[in-house]
PDB file of C-alpha atoms in Angstrom:
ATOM      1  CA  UNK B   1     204.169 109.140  98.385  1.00  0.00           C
ATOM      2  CA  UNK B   2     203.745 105.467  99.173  1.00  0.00           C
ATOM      3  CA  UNK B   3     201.634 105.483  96.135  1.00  0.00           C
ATOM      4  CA  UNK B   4     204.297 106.368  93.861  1.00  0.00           C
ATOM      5  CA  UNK B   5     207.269 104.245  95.638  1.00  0.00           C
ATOM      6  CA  UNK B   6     205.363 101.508  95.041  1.00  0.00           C
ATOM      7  CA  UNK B   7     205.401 102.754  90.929  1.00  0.00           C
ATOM      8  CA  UNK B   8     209.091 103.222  91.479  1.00  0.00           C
ATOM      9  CA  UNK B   9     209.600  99.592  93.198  1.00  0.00           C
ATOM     10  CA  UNK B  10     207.777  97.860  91.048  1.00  0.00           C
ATOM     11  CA  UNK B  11     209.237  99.473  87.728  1.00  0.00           C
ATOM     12  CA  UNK B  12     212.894  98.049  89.011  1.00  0.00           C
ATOM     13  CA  UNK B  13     211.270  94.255  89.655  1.00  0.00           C
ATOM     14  CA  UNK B  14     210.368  94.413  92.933  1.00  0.00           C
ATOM     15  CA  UNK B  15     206.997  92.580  93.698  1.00  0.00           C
ATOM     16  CA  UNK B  16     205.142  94.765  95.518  1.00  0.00           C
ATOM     17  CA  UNK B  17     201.304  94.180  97.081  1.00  0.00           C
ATOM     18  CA  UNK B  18     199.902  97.149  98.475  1.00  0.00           C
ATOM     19  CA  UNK B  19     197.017  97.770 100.751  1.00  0.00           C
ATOM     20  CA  UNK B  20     195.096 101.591 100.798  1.00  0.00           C
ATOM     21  CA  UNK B  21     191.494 102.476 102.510  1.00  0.00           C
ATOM     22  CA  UNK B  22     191.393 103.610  99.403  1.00  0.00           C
ATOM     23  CA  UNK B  23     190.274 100.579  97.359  1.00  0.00           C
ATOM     24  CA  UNK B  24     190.835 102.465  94.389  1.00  0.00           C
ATOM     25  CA  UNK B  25     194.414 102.237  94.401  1.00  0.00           C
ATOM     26  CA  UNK B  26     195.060  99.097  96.646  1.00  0.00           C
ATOM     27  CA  UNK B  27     195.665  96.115  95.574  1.00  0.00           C
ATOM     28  CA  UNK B  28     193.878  94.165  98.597  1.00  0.00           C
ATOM     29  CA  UNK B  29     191.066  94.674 100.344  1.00  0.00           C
ATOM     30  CA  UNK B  30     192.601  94.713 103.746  1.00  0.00           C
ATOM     31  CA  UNK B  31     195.885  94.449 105.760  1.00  0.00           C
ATOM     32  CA  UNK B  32     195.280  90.531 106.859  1.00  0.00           C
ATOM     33  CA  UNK B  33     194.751  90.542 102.603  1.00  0.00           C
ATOM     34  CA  UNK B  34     198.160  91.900 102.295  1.00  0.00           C
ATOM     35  CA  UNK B  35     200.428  89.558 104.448  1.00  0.00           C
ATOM     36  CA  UNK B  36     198.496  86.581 103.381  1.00  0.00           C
ATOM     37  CA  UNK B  37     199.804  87.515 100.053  1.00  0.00           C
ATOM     38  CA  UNK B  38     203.354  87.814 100.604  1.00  0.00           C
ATOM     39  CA  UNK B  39     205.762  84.971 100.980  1.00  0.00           C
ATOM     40  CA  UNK B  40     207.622  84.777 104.040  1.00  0.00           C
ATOM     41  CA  UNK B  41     209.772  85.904 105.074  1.00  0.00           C
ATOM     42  CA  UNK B  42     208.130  89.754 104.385  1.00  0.00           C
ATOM     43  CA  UNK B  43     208.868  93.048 104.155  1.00  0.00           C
ATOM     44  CA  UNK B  44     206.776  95.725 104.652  1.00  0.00           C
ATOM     45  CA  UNK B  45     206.691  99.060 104.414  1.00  0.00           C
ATOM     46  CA  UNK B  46     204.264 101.131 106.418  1.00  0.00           C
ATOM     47  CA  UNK B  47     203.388 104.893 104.869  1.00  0.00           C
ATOM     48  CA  UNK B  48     200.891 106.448 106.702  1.00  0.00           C
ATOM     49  CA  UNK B  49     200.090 109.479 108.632  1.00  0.00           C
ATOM     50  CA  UNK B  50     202.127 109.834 112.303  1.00  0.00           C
ATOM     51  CA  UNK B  51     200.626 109.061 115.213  1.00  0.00           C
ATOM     52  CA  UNK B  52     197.321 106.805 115.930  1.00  0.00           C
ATOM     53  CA  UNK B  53     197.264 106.057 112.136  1.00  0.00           C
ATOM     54  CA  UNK B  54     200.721 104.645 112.446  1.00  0.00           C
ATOM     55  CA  UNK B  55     200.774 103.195 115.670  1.00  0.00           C
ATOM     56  CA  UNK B  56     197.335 101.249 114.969  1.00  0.00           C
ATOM     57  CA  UNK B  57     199.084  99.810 111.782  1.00  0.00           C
ATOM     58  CA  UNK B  58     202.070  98.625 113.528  1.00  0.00           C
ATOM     59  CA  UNK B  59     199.818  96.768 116.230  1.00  0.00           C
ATOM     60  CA  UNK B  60     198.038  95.339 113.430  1.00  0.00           C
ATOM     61  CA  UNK B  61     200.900  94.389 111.884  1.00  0.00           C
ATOM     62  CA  UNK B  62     202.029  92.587 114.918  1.00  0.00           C
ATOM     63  CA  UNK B  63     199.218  90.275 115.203  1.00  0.00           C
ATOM     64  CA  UNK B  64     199.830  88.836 111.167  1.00  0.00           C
ATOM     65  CA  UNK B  65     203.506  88.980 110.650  1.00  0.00           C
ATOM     66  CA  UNK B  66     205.743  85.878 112.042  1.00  0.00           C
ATOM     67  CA  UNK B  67     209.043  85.997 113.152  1.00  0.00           C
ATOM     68  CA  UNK B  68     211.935  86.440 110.682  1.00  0.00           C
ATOM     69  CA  UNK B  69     209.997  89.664 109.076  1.00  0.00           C
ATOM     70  CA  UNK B  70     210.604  93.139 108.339  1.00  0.00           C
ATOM     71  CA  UNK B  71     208.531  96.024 109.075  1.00  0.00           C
ATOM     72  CA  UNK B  72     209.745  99.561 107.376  1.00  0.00           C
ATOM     73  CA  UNK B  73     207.870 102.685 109.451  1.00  0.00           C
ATOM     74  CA  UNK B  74     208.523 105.254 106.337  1.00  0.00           C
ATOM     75  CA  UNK B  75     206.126 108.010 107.305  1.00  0.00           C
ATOM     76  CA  UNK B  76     207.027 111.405 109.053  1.00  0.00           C
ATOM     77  CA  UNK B  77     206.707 110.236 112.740  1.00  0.00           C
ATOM     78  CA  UNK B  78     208.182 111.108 116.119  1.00  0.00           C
ATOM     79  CA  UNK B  79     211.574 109.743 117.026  1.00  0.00           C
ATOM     80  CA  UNK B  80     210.266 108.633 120.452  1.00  0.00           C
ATOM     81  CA  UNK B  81     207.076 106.406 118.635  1.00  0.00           C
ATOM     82  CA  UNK B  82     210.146 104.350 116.956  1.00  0.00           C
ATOM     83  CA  UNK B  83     211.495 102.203 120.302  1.00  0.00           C
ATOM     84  CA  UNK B  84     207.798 101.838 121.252  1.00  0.00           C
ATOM     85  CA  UNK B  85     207.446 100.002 117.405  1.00  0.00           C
ATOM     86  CA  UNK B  86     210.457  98.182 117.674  1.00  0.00           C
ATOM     87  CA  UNK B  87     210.076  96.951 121.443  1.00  0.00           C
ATOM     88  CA  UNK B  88     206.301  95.623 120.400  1.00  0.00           C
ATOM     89  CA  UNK B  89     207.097  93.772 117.237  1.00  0.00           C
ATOM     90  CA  UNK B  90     210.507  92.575 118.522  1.00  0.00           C
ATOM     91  CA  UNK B  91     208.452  90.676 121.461  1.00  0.00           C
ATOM     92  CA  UNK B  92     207.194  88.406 118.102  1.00  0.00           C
ATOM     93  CA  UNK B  93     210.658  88.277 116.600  1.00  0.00           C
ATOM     94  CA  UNK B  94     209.830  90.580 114.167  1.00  0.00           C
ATOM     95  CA  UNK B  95     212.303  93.713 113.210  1.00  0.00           C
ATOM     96  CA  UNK B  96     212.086  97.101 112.664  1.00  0.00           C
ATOM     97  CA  UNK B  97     213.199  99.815 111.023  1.00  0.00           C
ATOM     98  CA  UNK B  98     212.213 103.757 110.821  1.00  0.00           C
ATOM     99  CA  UNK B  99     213.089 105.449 107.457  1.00  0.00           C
ATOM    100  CA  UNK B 100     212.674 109.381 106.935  1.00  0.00           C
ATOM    101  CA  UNK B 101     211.647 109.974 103.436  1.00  0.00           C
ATOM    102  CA  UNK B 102     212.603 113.083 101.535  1.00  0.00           C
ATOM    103  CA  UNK B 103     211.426 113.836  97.982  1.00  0.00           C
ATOM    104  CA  UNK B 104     207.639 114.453  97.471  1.00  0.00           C
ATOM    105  CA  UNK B 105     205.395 114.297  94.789  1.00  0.00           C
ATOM    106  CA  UNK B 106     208.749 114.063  92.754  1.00  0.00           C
ATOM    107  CA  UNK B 107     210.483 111.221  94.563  1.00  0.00           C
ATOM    108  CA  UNK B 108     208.695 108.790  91.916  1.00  0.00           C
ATOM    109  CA  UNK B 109     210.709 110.516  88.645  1.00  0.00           C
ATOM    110  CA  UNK B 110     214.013 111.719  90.755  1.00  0.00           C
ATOM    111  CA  UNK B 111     214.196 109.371  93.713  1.00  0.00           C
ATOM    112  CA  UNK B 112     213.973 109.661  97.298  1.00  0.00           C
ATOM    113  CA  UNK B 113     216.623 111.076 100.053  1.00  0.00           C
ATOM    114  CA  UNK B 114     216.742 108.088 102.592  1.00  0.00           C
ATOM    115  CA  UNK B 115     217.722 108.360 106.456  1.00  0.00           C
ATOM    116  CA  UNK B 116     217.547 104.833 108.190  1.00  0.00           C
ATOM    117  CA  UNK B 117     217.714 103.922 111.567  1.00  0.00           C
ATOM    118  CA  UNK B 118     217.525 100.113 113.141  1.00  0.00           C
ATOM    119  CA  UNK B 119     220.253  97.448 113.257  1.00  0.00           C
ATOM    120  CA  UNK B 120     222.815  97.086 110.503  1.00  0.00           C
ATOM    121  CA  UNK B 121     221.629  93.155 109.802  1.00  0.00           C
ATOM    122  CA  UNK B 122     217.801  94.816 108.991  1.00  0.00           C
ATOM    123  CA  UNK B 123     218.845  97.722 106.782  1.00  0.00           C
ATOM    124  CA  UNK B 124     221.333  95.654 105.246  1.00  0.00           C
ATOM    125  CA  UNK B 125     218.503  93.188 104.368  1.00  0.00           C
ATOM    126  CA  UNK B 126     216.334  96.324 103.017  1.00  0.00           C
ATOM    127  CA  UNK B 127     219.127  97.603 101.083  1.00  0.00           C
ATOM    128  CA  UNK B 128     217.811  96.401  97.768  1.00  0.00           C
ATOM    129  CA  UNK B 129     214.762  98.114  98.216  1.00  0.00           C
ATOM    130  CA  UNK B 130     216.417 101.324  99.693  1.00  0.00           C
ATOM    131  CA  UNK B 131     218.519 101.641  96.301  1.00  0.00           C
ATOM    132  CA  UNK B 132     215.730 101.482  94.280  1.00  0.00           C
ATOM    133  CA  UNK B 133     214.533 104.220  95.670  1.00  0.00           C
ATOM    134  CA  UNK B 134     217.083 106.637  95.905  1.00  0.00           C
ATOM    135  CA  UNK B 135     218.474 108.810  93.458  1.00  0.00           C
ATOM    136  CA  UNK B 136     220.443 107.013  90.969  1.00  0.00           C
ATOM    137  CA  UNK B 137     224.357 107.531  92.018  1.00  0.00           C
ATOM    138  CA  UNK B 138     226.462 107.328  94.688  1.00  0.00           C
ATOM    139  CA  UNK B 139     224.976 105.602  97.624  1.00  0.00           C
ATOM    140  CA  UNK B 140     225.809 108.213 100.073  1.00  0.00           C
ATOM    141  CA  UNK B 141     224.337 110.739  98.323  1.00  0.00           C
ATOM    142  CA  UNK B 142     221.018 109.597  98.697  1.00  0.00           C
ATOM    143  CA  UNK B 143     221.040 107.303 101.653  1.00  0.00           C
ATOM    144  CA  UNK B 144     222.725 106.997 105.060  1.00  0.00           C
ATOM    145  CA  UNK B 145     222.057 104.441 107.802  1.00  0.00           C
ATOM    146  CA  UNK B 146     221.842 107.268 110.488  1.00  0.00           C
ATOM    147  CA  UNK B 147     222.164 105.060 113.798  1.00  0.00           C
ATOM    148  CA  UNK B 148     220.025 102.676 115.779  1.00  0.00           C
ATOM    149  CA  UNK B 149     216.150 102.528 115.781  1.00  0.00           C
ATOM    150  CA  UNK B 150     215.055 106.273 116.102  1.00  0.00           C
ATOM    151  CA  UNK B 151     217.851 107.627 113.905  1.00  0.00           C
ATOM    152  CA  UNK B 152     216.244 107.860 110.757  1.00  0.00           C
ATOM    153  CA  UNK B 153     213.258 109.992 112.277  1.00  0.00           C
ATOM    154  CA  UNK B 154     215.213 112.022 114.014  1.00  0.00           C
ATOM    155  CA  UNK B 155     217.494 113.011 110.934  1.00  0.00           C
ATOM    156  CA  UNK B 156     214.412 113.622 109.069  1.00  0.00           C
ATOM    157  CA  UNK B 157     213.264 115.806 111.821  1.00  0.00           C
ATOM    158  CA  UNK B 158     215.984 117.871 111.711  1.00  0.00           C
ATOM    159  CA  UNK B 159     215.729 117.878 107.704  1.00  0.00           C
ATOM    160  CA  UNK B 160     212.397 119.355 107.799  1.00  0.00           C
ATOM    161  CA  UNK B 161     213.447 122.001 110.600  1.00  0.00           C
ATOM    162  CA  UNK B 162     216.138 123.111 107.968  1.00  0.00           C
ATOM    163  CA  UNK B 163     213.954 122.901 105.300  1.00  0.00           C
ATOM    164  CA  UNK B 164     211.687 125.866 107.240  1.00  0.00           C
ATOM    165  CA  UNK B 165     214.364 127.988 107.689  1.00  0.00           C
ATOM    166  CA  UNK B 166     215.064 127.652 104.008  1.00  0.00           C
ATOM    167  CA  UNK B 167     211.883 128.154 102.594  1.00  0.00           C
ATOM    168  CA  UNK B 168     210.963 131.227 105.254  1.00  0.00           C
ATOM    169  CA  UNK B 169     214.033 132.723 104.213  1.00  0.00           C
ATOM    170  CA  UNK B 170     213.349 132.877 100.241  1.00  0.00           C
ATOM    171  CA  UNK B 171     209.700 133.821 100.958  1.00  0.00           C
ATOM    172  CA  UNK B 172     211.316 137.014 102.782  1.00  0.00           C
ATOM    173  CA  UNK B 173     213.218 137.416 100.176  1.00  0.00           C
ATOM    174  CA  UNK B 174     210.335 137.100  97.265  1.00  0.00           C
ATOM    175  CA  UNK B 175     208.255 140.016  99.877  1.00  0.00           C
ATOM    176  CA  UNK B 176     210.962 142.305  99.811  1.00  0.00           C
ATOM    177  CA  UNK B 177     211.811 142.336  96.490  1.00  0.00           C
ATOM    178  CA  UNK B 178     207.694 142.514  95.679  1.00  0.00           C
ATOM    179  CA  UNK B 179     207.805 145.687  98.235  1.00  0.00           C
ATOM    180  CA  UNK B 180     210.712 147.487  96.165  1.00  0.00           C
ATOM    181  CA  UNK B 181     209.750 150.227  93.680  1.00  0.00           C
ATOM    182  CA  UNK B 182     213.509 149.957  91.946  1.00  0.00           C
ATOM    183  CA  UNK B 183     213.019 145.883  91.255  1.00  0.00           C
ATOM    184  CA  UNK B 184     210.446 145.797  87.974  1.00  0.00           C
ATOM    185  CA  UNK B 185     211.240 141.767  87.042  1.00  0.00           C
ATOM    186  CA  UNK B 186     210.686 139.733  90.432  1.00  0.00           C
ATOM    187  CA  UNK B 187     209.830 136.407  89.059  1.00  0.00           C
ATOM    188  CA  UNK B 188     213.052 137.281  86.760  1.00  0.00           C
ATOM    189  CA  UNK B 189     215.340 138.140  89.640  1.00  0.00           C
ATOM    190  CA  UNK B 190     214.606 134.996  91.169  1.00  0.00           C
ATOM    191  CA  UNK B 191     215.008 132.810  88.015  1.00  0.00           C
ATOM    192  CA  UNK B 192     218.527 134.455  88.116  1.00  0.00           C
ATOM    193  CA  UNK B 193     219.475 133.014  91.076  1.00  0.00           C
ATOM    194  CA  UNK B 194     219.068 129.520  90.203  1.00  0.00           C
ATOM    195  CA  UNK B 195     222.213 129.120  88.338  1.00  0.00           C
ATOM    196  CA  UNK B 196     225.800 130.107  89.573  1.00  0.00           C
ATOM    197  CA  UNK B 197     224.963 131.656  92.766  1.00  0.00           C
ATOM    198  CA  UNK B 198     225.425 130.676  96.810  1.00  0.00           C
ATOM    199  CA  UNK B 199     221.623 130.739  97.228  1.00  0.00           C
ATOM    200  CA  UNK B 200     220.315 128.127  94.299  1.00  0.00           C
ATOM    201  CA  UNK B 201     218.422 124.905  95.324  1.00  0.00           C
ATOM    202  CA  UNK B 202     215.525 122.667  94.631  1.00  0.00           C
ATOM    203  CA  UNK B 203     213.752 124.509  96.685  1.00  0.00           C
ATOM    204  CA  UNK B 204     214.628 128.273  94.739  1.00  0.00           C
ATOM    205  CA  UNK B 205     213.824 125.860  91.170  1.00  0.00           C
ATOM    206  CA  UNK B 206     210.423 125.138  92.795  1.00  0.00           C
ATOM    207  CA  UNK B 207     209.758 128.701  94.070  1.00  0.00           C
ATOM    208  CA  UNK B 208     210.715 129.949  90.358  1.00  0.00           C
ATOM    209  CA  UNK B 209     208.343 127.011  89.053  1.00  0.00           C
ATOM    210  CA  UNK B 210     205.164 128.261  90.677  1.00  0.00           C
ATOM    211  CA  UNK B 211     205.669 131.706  89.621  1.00  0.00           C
ATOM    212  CA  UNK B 212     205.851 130.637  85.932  1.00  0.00           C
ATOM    213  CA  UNK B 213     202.370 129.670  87.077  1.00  0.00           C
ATOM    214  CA  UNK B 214     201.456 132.376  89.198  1.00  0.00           C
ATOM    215  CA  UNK B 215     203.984 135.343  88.918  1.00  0.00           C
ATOM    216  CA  UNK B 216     202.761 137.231  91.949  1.00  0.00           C
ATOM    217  CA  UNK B 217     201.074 134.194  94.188  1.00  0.00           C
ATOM    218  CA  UNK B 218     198.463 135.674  93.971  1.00  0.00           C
ATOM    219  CA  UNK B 219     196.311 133.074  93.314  1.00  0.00           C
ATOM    220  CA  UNK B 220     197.277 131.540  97.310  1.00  0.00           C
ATOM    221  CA  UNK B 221     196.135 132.438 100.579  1.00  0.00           C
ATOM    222  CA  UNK B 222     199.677 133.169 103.071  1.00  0.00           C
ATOM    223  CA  UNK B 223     198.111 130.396 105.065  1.00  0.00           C
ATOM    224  CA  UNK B 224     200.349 127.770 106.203  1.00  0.00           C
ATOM    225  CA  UNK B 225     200.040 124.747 107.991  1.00  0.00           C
ATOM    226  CA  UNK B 226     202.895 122.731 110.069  1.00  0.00           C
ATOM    227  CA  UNK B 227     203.284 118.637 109.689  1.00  0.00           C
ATOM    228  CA  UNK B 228     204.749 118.265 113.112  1.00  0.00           C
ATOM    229  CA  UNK B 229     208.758 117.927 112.413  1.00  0.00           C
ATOM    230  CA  UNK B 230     209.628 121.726 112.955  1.00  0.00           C
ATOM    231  CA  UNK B 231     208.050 121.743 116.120  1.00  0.00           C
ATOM    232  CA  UNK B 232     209.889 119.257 117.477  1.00  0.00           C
ATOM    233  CA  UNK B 233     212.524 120.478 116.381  1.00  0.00           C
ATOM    234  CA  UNK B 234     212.422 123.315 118.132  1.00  0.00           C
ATOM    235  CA  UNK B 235     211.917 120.870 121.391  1.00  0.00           C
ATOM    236  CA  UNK B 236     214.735 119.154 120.554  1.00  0.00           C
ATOM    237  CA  UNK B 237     217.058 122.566 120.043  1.00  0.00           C
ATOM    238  CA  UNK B 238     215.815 123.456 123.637  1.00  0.00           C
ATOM    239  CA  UNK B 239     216.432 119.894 125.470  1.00  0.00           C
ATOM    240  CA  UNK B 240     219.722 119.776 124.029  1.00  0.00           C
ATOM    241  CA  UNK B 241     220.450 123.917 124.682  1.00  0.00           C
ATOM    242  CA  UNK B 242     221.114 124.068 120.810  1.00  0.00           C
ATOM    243  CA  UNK B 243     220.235 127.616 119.532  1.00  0.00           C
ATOM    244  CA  UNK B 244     217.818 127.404 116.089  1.00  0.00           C
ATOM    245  CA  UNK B 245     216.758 130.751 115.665  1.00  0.00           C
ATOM    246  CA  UNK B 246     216.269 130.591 112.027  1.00  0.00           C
ATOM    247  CA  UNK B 247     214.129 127.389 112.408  1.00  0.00           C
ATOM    248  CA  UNK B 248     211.965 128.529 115.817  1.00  0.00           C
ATOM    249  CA  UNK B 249     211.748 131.757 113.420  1.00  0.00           C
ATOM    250  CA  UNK B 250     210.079 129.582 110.738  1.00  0.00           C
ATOM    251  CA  UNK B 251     207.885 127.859 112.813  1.00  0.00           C
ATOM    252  CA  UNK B 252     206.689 130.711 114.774  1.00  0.00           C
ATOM    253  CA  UNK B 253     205.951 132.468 111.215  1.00  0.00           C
ATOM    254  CA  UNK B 254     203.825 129.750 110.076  1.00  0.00           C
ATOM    255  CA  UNK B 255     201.689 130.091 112.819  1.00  0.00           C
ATOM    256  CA  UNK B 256     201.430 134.129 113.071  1.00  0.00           C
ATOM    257  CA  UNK B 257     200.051 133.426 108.996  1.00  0.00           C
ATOM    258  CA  UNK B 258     196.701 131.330 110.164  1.00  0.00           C
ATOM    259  CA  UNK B 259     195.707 134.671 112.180  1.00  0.00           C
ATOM    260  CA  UNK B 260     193.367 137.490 110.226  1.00  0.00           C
ATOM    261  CA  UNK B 261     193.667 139.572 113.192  1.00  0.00           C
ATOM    262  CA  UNK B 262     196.613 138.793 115.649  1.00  0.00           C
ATOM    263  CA  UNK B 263     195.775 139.065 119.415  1.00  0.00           C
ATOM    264  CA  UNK B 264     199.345 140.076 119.954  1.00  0.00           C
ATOM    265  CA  UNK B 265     199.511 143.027 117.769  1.00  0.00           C
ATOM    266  CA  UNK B 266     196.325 144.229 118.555  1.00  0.00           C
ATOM    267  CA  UNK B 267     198.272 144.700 122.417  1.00  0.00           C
ATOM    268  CA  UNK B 268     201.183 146.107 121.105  1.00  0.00           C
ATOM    269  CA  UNK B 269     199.149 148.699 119.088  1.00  0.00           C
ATOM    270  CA  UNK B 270     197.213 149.613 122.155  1.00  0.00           C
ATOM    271  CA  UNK B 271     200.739 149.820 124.131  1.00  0.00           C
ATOM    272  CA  UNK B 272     202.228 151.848 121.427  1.00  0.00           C
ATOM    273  CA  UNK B 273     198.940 154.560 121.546  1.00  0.00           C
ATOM    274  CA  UNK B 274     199.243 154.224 125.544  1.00  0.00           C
ATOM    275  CA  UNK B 275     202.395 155.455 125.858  1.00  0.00           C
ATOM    276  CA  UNK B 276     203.607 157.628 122.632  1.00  0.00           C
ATOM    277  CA  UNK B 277     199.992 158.599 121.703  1.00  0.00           C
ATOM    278  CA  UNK B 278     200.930 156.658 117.946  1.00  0.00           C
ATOM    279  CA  UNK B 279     198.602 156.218 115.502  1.00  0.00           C
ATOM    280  CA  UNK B 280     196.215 152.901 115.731  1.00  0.00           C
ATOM    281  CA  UNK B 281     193.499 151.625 113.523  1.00  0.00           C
ATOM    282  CA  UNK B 282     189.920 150.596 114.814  1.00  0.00           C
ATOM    283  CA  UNK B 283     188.079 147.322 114.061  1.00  0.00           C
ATOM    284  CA  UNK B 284     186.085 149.109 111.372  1.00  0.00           C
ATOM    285  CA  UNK B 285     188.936 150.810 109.433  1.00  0.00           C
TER     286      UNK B 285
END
């Protein structure tokens, strides 16, 4: 993603130097490289993986940058890391400000949904850069400056939680339409819904997308991995007694798909032959 913001900023005028470990693509050969580069006072945005990758960055950072700069923490971190970031680079007059970033692999073409969080001065003073890279439009439909230094995680925390309630519900949906004998046309079915109806999203447009390319998945393993977000989500619905079933739902499927042979079922099965004599399969069926 940083990648192709940096396409996006720099096809709107912005001057933009970028530092990867992958030489390949960066346009220094280290982060010292990249300050020395930029005239103060900087901006920078930091898109890298949460936790130690992240935090190591932002010490770095503190060490190069003077006061009067900007550091941007755009990657998918924990709310809590964010006062931690701001407390250590403020003690060098620097600022800070967490962004989530929505949009993917398609933010570069479409744009990229923007939650900030930090002091109104700082994302004022990033605002240029922040409308660049949102959808073209109406500010507020791309952007909001969510509330002090945490905010913009924690909104984008919440985003993702949604976002696995959403997607667990149309996979549901695609199995149980796949599992009917009277539905012949599932990838068609789905298409259908895309226009007109309560249920149509980005999300439904990419589901119908990759099965124009694979009209029964069959082609994927039901394996699926978690980022971080929905999980603390989750911790966040129980410190605050908010009920997300749909999301802890989500969550908890992702993690029943990474088992061949769940521990839990195999007790149930044994409970359910214990006590009602029910059929069970062995290990070698």
């Amino acid at each position: 993603m940083g990648y192709n913001m940096r396409q996006r900023l720099r096809a709107d005028g912005h001057e933009v130097v970028g530092y990867d470990r992958d030489q390949q693509v960066a346009d220094v050969s280290s982060i010292s490289a990249m300050v020395a580069e930029l005239t103060a006072p900087r901006t920078v945005w930091v898109m890298v993986p949460h936790g130690e990758p992240t935090a190591s960055t932002i010490r770095e950072l503190a060490g190069l940058l003077e006061a009067g700069d900007l550091v941007i923490e755009g990657g998918n971190s924990r709310y809590t890391d964010d006062r931690e970031n701001a407390e250590l680079l403020a003690g060098s007059g620097i600022s800070y400000v967490d962004v989530g970033v929505s949009g993917g692999v398609w933010g570069a073409e479409n744009g990229y949904g923007l939650m900030a969080g930090g002091e109104a001065a700082d994302v004022e003073r990033a605002m240029p850069i922040f409308d660049t890279l949102r959808p073209a439009g109406e500010r507020s439909k791309g952007f909001v400056h969510a509330g002090p230094v945490g905010a913009g995680h924690y909104a984008k925390m919440v985003h993702n939680g949604i976002e696995y309630g959403l997607m667990q519900a149309y996979a549901e949906g695609f199995e149980l339409l796949a599992a009917s004998e009277l539905v012949t046309d599932v990838p068609g079915t789905i298409r259908a819904w895309s226009h007109g109806t309560v249920v149509r999203s980005w999300l439904l447009d990419l589901l119908v997308r990759a099965m124009e390319q694979d009209p029964g998945l069959e082609q994927l393993e039901g394996y699926v991995t978690d980022s971080g977000e929905g999980r603390w989500t989750v911790e966040e619905s129980i410190n605050n007694a908010v009920p997300t079933p749909a999301i802890t739902a989500a969550l908890f499927a992702r993690f029943a798909s990474r088992q061949d042979d769940s521990p839990a079922m195999k007790a149930v099965a044994a409970l359910r032959n214990q006590f009602g004599g029910h059929a069970v399969r062995s290990s070698d069926e």
